[in-house]
Amino acid sequence: IGALPSESNGLLAVYRSTDVGRTWEQTWHPQTGKAPRRVISSTVVGADGSLTINAQDDKQYRSSDGGRTFTKVPAKYRGYAQWTRTGYIATGDGNSELMASEDGVHWRKLEVG
């Protein structure tokens, strides 16, 4: 994630390793008209091998092929997603709502208090 010529917080590249990080392949790079462009959250890596990216205007994109292609999908969480020791935590439909996911694929509303 970094600055693109026309946007801040642009997705500059996706890299993939299939050998525990010994070698890396760039699977995605920005092009005009190619989504996602402006990123508002860290990438969520699912236990099923998927990548989910939150983009501008509450759009969410998912890749099932190591980041080569992304498809717009219904948002399971909103805003910023953060990895913790127990899984992902993200904001939900309102700023006061939190969502949790142990695997980056299945999300549930987190009850606080």
Tab-separated table of C-alpha atoms in Angstrom:
chain	number	residue	atom	x	y	z
A	1	ILE	CA	0.000	0.000	0.000
A	2	GLY	CA	1.335	3.448	-0.874
A	3	ALA	CA	0.754	6.575	-2.929
A	4	LEU	CA	-0.324	6.153	-6.536
A	5	PRO	CA	0.063	9.128	-8.894
A	6	SER	CA	-3.644	9.999	-8.644
A	7	GLU	CA	-4.549	8.676	-5.183
A	8	SER	CA	-3.261	8.218	-1.664
A	9	ASN	CA	-3.487	4.807	0.004
A	10	GLY	CA	-3.363	3.009	-3.319
A	11	LEU	CA	-2.796	-0.698	-3.715
A	12	LEU	CA	0.664	-0.857	-5.296
A	13	ALA	CA	1.175	-4.616	-5.487
A	14	VAL	CA	0.237	-8.034	-4.155
A	15	TYR	CA	2.992	-10.601	-3.687
A	16	ARG	CA	2.467	-14.312	-3.102
A	17	SER	CA	4.718	-17.019	-1.722
A	18	THR	CA	3.935	-20.720	-1.930
A	19	ASP	CA	7.127	-21.912	-0.221
A	20	VAL	CA	6.922	-20.304	3.227
A	21	GLY	CA	8.522	-17.054	2.049
A	22	ARG	CA	11.645	-18.363	0.295
A	23	THR	CA	10.519	-16.949	-3.067
A	24	TRP	CA	7.884	-14.365	-3.994
A	25	GLU	CA	5.822	-13.710	-7.120
A	26	GLN	CA	4.081	-10.401	-7.849
A	27	THR	CA	0.510	-11.346	-8.720
A	28	TRP	CA	-1.126	-7.901	-8.899
A	29	HIS	CA	-0.042	-4.406	-9.951
A	30	PRO	CA	-2.083	-1.217	-10.473
A	31	GLN	CA	-3.503	-0.322	-13.869
A	32	THR	CA	-6.014	2.317	-14.891
A	33	GLY	CA	-9.525	0.951	-14.422
A	34	LYS	CA	-8.323	-2.107	-12.474
A	35	ALA	CA	-9.881	-2.585	-9.025
A	36	PRO	CA	-9.169	-2.346	-6.175
A	37	ARG	CA	-7.400	1.018	-6.311
A	38	ARG	CA	-7.789	3.051	-3.110
A	39	VAL	CA	-7.372	0.882	-0.009
A	40	ILE	CA	-8.808	1.815	3.393
A	41	SER	CA	-7.762	-1.245	5.388
A	42	SER	CA	-5.132	-3.906	5.687
A	43	THR	CA	-5.568	-7.060	3.637
A	44	VAL	CA	-7.449	-9.877	5.361
A	45	VAL	CA	-5.906	-13.259	4.609
A	46	GLY	CA	-8.470	-16.027	4.934
A	47	ALA	CA	-7.815	-19.569	6.107
A	48	ASP	CA	-9.203	-20.670	2.721
A	49	GLY	CA	-6.359	-18.839	0.914
A	50	SER	CA	-8.490	-15.844	-0.045
A	51	LEU	CA	-7.475	-12.179	0.181
A	52	THR	CA	-10.079	-9.556	1.087
A	53	ILE	CA	-9.442	-5.831	0.628
A	54	ASN	CA	-11.609	-2.908	1.727
A	55	ALA	CA	-11.600	-0.119	-0.836
A	56	GLN	CA	-13.155	3.334	-0.994
A	57	ASP	CA	-16.926	3.864	-0.857
A	58	ASP	CA	-17.541	0.733	1.270
A	59	LYS	CA	-16.529	-1.595	-1.562
A	60	GLN	CA	-14.924	-4.909	-0.673
A	61	TYR	CA	-12.921	-7.061	-3.082
A	62	ARG	CA	-11.951	-10.708	-2.724
A	63	SER	CA	-9.349	-12.783	-4.518
A	64	SER	CA	-9.347	-16.569	-4.552
A	65	ASP	CA	-6.347	-16.925	-6.869
A	66	GLY	CA	-3.494	-15.478	-4.841
A	67	GLY	CA	-4.230	-11.867	-5.740
A	68	ARG	CA	-4.201	-12.223	-9.527
A	69	THR	CA	-7.824	-11.083	-9.856
A	70	PHE	CA	-10.332	-9.480	-7.493
A	71	THR	CA	-14.126	-9.614	-7.530
A	72	LYS	CA	-16.414	-7.112	-5.811
A	73	VAL	CA	-18.281	-8.890	-2.999
A	74	PRO	CA	-20.828	-7.867	-0.344
A	75	ALA	CA	-18.967	-6.350	2.617
A	76	LYS	CA	-18.719	-8.615	5.664
A	77	TYR	CA	-17.076	-5.860	7.723
A	78	ARG	CA	-16.427	-2.154	7.251
A	79	GLY	CA	-13.523	0.158	7.878
A	80	TYR	CA	-10.213	-1.006	9.223
A	81	ALA	CA	-9.484	-4.684	9.927
A	82	GLN	CA	-6.654	-5.547	12.323
A	83	TRP	CA	-5.035	-8.933	13.018
A	84	THR	CA	-4.819	-9.844	16.713
A	85	ARG	CA	-3.689	-12.961	18.564
A	86	THR	CA	-7.253	-14.273	18.452
A	87	GLY	CA	-8.069	-13.368	14.834
A	88	TYR	CA	-9.288	-10.270	13.028
A	89	ILE	CA	-11.197	-7.377	14.591
A	90	ALA	CA	-12.967	-4.844	12.343
A	91	THR	CA	-15.636	-2.197	12.500
A	92	GLY	CA	-19.142	-3.190	11.472
A	93	ASP	CA	-22.064	-1.224	10.026
A	94	GLY	CA	-21.655	1.532	12.584
A	95	ASN	CA	-18.539	2.952	14.209
A	96	SER	CA	-19.712	1.513	17.538
A	97	GLU	CA	-20.179	-2.017	16.153
A	98	LEU	CA	-17.270	-4.460	16.057
A	99	MET	CA	-16.901	-7.600	13.986
A	100	ALA	CA	-14.614	-10.572	14.727
A	101	SER	CA	-13.239	-13.406	12.626
A	102	GLU	CA	-10.942	-16.206	13.710
A	103	ASP	CA	-10.204	-17.292	10.138
A	104	GLY	CA	-10.677	-14.168	7.974
A	105	VAL	CA	-13.607	-15.851	6.196
A	106	HIS	CA	-16.474	-16.152	8.704
A	107	TRP	CA	-17.413	-12.960	10.573
A	108	ARG	CA	-19.631	-12.414	13.593
A	109	LYS	CA	-20.784	-9.398	15.543
A	110	LEU	CA	-18.603	-8.942	18.612
A	111	GLU	CA	-20.578	-8.284	21.776
A	112	VAL	CA	-18.716	-5.883	24.070
A	113	GLY	CA	-19.780	-5.220	27.671
